Tab-separated table of C-alpha atoms and ligand atoms in Angstrom:
chain	number	residue	atom	x	y	z
A	1	UNK	CA	-0.083	0.184	0.032
A	2	UNK	CA	1.214	3.751	-0.932
A	3	UNK	CA	0.175	5.886	1.811
A	4	UNK	CA	0.907	9.786	2.314
A	5	UNK	CA	0.630	11.201	5.733
A	6	UNK	CA	-0.508	14.802	5.492
A	7	UNK	CA	-0.727	17.290	8.215
A	8	UNK	CA	1.261	20.248	10.280
A	9	UNK	CA	4.412	19.827	11.785
A	10	UNK	CA	4.116	18.241	15.425
A	11	UNK	CA	0.873	16.424	14.418
A	12	UNK	CA	2.328	13.201	14.912
A	13	UNK	CA	2.919	11.840	11.224
A	14	UNK	CA	6.555	10.562	12.320
A	15	UNK	CA	5.219	8.590	15.281
A	16	UNK	CA	2.278	7.027	13.535
A	17	UNK	CA	4.065	6.729	10.190
A	18	UNK	CA	6.861	4.755	11.768
A	19	UNK	CA	4.332	2.187	13.360
A	20	UNK	CA	2.325	1.944	10.576
A	21	UNK	CA	5.216	1.125	8.206
A	22	UNK	CA	6.838	-1.234	10.803
A	23	UNK	CA	3.760	-3.306	11.480
A	24	UNK	CA	3.144	-3.724	7.495
A	25	UNK	CA	6.706	-4.225	6.499
A	26	UNK	CA	6.763	-1.042	4.378
A	27	UNK	CA	9.706	1.635	4.631
A	28	UNK	CA	8.989	4.819	6.164
A	29	UNK	CA	10.141	7.654	3.824
A	30	UNK	CA	10.551	10.759	5.863
A	31	UNK	CA	11.992	13.571	3.810
A	32	UNK	CA	12.735	15.423	6.977
A	33	UNK	CA	14.755	12.442	8.431
A	34	UNK	CA	16.571	12.099	5.207
A	35	UNK	CA	17.463	15.862	5.189
A	36	UNK	CA	18.629	15.872	8.997
A	37	UNK	CA	20.819	12.932	8.090
A	38	UNK	CA	22.412	14.650	4.885
A	39	UNK	CA	23.167	17.705	7.318
A	40	UNK	CA	24.577	15.518	9.829
A	41	UNK	CA	26.920	13.931	7.324
A	42	UNK	CA	27.521	17.122	5.670
A	43	UNK	CA	26.870	15.841	2.170
A	44	UNK	CA	26.329	18.827	-0.701
A	45	UNK	CA	22.482	17.922	-0.121
A	46	UNK	CA	22.870	18.796	3.534
A	47	UNK	CA	24.920	21.886	3.039
A	48	UNK	CA	22.087	23.153	0.620
A	49	UNK	CA	19.239	22.211	3.165
A	50	UNK	CA	21.022	23.239	6.467
A	51	UNK	CA	19.902	26.958	6.414
A	52	UNK	CA	16.535	26.250	4.919
A	53	UNK	CA	15.597	23.785	7.947
A	54	UNK	CA	16.943	25.864	10.369
A	55	UNK	CA	14.978	28.806	9.092
A	56	UNK	CA	11.897	26.644	8.770
A	57	UNK	CA	11.810	27.233	5.131
A	58	UNK	CA	11.482	24.516	2.597
A	59	UNK	CA	14.117	22.885	0.497
A	60	UNK	CA	13.411	23.197	-3.243
A	61	UNK	CA	10.754	21.136	-4.955
A	62	UNK	CA	12.938	19.730	-7.553
A	63	UNK	CA	15.731	18.679	-4.810
A	64	UNK	CA	13.113	16.876	-2.527
A	65	UNK	CA	11.444	15.211	-5.463
A	66	UNK	CA	14.451	13.838	-6.833
A	67	UNK	CA	15.308	12.222	-3.497
A	68	UNK	CA	11.871	10.701	-3.143
A	69	UNK	CA	12.089	9.458	-6.800
A	70	UNK	CA	15.315	7.669	-5.902
A	71	UNK	CA	14.081	6.283	-2.567
A	72	UNK	CA	10.962	4.874	-3.792
A	73	UNK	CA	12.858	3.067	-6.443
A	74	UNK	CA	14.590	1.049	-3.807
A	75	UNK	CA	13.423	-2.801	-3.701
A	76	UNK	CA	12.318	-2.473	-0.030
A	77	UNK	CA	9.496	0.202	-1.399
A	78	UNK	CA	8.395	-2.050	-4.094
A	79	UNK	CA	5.112	-3.328	-2.328
A	80	UNK	CA	4.267	-0.118	-0.535
A	81	UNK	CA	5.727	2.769	1.582
A	82	UNK	CA	4.537	5.309	3.905
A	83	UNK	CA	5.606	9.216	2.813
A	84	UNK	CA	6.001	11.371	5.827
A	85	UNK	CA	6.445	14.975	5.169
A	86	UNK	CA	6.325	14.765	1.515
A	87	UNK	CA	4.672	16.158	-0.739
A	88	UNK	CA	4.602	19.437	1.126
A	89	UNK	CA	3.582	21.720	-1.992
A	90	UNK	CA	1.144	21.210	-4.856
A	91	UNK	CA	4.222	20.850	-7.173
A	92	UNK	CA	5.625	18.117	-5.245
A	93	UNK	CA	2.077	16.497	-5.220
A	94	UNK	CA	2.143	16.667	-9.051
A	95	UNK	CA	5.660	15.025	-9.344
A	96	UNK	CA	4.830	12.346	-6.902
A	97	UNK	CA	1.711	11.444	-9.184
A	98	UNK	CA	3.826	11.821	-12.320
A	99	UNK	CA	6.698	9.519	-10.827
A	100	UNK	CA	4.135	6.929	-9.943
A	101	UNK	CA	2.336	7.067	-12.989
A	102	UNK	CA	5.404	6.447	-15.197
A	103	UNK	CA	5.803	3.216	-13.243
A	104	UNK	CA	2.079	2.278	-13.685
A	105	UNK	CA	1.205	3.049	-10.024
A	106	UNK	CA	-0.670	5.155	-7.908
A	107	UNK	CA	-1.135	6.307	-4.351
A	108	UNK	CA	-3.691	4.237	-2.302
A	109	UNK	CA	-4.440	6.574	0.383
A	110	UNK	CA	-3.629	10.307	1.695
A	111	UNK	CA	-4.618	10.576	5.294
A	112	UNK	CA	-4.324	14.014	6.994
A	113	UNK	CA	-3.896	14.178	10.642
A	114	UNK	CA	-5.682	17.143	12.290
A	115	UNK	CA	-4.998	18.811	15.796
A	116	UNK	CA	-5.872	22.394	16.732
A	117	UNK	CA	-3.076	24.865	16.179
A	118	UNK	CA	-2.349	25.722	19.991
A	119	UNK	CA	-1.756	22.059	20.656
A	120	UNK	CA	0.857	21.771	17.802
A	121	UNK	CA	2.589	24.764	19.184
A	122	UNK	CA	3.057	23.376	22.618
A	123	UNK	CA	4.052	19.858	21.080
A	124	UNK	CA	6.544	21.404	18.860
A	125	UNK	CA	8.195	23.396	21.770
A	126	UNK	CA	8.187	20.155	23.639
A	127	UNK	CA	9.852	18.174	21.013
A	128	UNK	CA	13.306	20.171	21.349
A	129	UNK	CA	14.796	19.240	17.948
A	130	UNK	CA	17.343	21.602	16.751
A	131	UNK	CA	15.156	22.964	14.056
A	132	UNK	CA	12.319	23.543	16.885
A	133	UNK	CA	13.033	26.880	18.310
A	134	UNK	CA	10.173	29.483	18.806
A	135	UNK	CA	10.682	31.461	15.745
A	136	UNK	CA	11.370	28.229	13.600
A	137	UNK	CA	8.204	26.730	14.896
A	138	UNK	CA	6.128	29.703	14.102
A	139	UNK	CA	7.722	29.947	10.518
A	140	UNK	CA	7.089	26.145	9.912
A	141	UNK	CA	3.442	26.602	10.986
A	142	UNK	CA	3.054	29.463	8.661
A	143	UNK	CA	4.828	27.541	5.656
A	144	UNK	CA	2.489	24.946	6.399
A	145	UNK	CA	-0.887	27.053	6.065
A	146	UNK	CA	0.464	28.563	2.945
A	147	UNK	CA	2.182	25.784	1.034
A	148	UNK	CA	1.052	22.550	2.329
A	149	UNK	CA	-2.297	22.993	3.637
A	150	UNK	CA	-3.426	23.493	-0.051
A	151	UNK	CA	-2.889	19.772	-0.606
A	152	UNK	CA	-6.010	19.158	1.568
A	153	UNK	CA	-8.213	20.526	-1.377
A	154	UNK	CA	-5.864	19.059	-4.034
A	155	UNK	CA	-6.256	15.503	-2.763
A	156	UNK	CA	-9.803	16.134	-1.429
A	157	UNK	CA	-10.849	16.947	-5.242
A	158	UNK	CA	-9.507	13.459	-6.276
A	159	UNK	CA	-11.410	11.830	-3.683
A	160	UNK	CA	-8.256	10.022	-1.999
A	161	UNK	CA	-8.211	12.290	1.190
A	162	UNK	CA	-9.127	10.717	4.621
A	163	UNK	CA	-9.001	12.903	7.822
A	164	UNK	CA	-8.227	11.339	11.062
A	165	UNK	CA	-8.217	13.277	14.617
A	166	UNK	CA	-4.543	13.234	15.685
A	167	UNK	CA	-5.499	14.349	19.434
A	168	UNK	CA	-6.014	11.576	21.981
A	169	UNK	CA	-3.644	8.918	22.807
A	170	UNK	CA	-1.048	7.577	20.339
A	171	UNK	CA	-2.956	4.334	20.541
A	172	UNK	CA	-6.378	5.985	19.633
A	173	UNK	CA	-4.962	7.851	16.965
A	174	UNK	CA	-3.210	4.718	15.289
A	175	UNK	CA	-6.566	2.754	15.645
A	176	UNK	CA	-8.320	5.822	13.785
A	177	UNK	CA	-5.502	5.724	11.287
A	178	UNK	CA	-5.815	1.961	10.506
A	179	UNK	CA	-9.722	2.458	10.169
A	180	UNK	CA	-9.292	5.256	7.665
A	181	UNK	CA	-6.909	3.019	5.592
A	182	UNK	CA	-9.214	-0.010	5.886
A	183	UNK	CA	-6.534	-1.827	7.713
A	184	UNK	CA	-8.248	-2.536	11.131
A	185	UNK	CA	-8.747	-6.335	10.662
A	186	UNK	CA	-5.050	-6.767	9.878
A	187	UNK	CA	-3.195	-4.901	12.581
A	188	UNK	CA	-0.595	-7.247	14.212
B	201	LIG	P1	9.875	17.509	8.856
B	201	LIG	O1	10.814	16.700	9.698
B	201	LIG	O2	8.985	16.667	8.027
B	201	LIG	O3	9.168	18.438	9.843
B	201	LIG	O4	10.914	18.461	7.989
B	201	LIG	C1	11.942	19.362	8.562
B	201	LIG	C2	12.356	20.513	7.661
B	201	LIG	O5	13.034	19.588	6.520
B	201	LIG	C3	11.335	21.162	6.979
B	201	LIG	O6	10.803	22.188	7.920
B	201	LIG	C4	11.907	21.637	5.563
B	201	LIG	O7	12.836	22.477	6.024
B	201	LIG	C5	12.535	20.334	5.265
B	201	LIG	N1	11.788	19.492	4.667
B	201	LIG	C6	11.127	18.039	4.873
B	201	LIG	N2	10.402	17.666	4.029
B	201	LIG	C7	10.496	18.613	2.961
B	201	LIG	C8	9.502	18.678	1.608
B	201	LIG	N3	9.101	17.602	1.363
B	201	LIG	N4	9.835	19.827	0.909
B	201	LIG	C9	10.754	20.939	1.512
B	201	LIG	N5	11.420	20.779	2.505
B	201	LIG	C10	11.225	19.695	3.240
């Protein structure tokens, strides 16, 4: 199954995505993690991404789409994958559709996790990742609203979008996620 997890930073895409991927044998493809790793290793990509990440801004669409194209071609992604943090803009969503179409594939599901904005801010401040300072968190939420939230309408109009409440315990959210994906009977 090819799944996209959509939703603002701090909503729980990483936590839920990790479990969903692990329990079903699919790789979790997290563009944020891939970029942080590149920054840590000091690769050319990492050097290009570092300042943007620290400022809470997005890495260019073509760079990130190239990364996802390569990653989704790996053998472990053959039967499915969970995308966390990609696509984040309409051009990225178009690229994703295009790259899947070229392989005769399509997304099975796009799930949007939702929590109230005050709660997001609190969660992000607690998370204490290096790119989670107050100013960066605020910028990341603005970038989400302006550039990523339009994907809700984008996927909504293609009737592939499911919404899942992201408040409540991790367990409750996970159950709702499985249900939205039609996987509840198959959970381990
Ligand atoms: P995340 O861990 O998904 O919150 O991503 C951390 C940071 O990496 C973001 O604030 C962006 O600077 C960058 N990033 C991650 N995914 C993308 C993407 N799909 N497009 C552009 N930038 C991204």
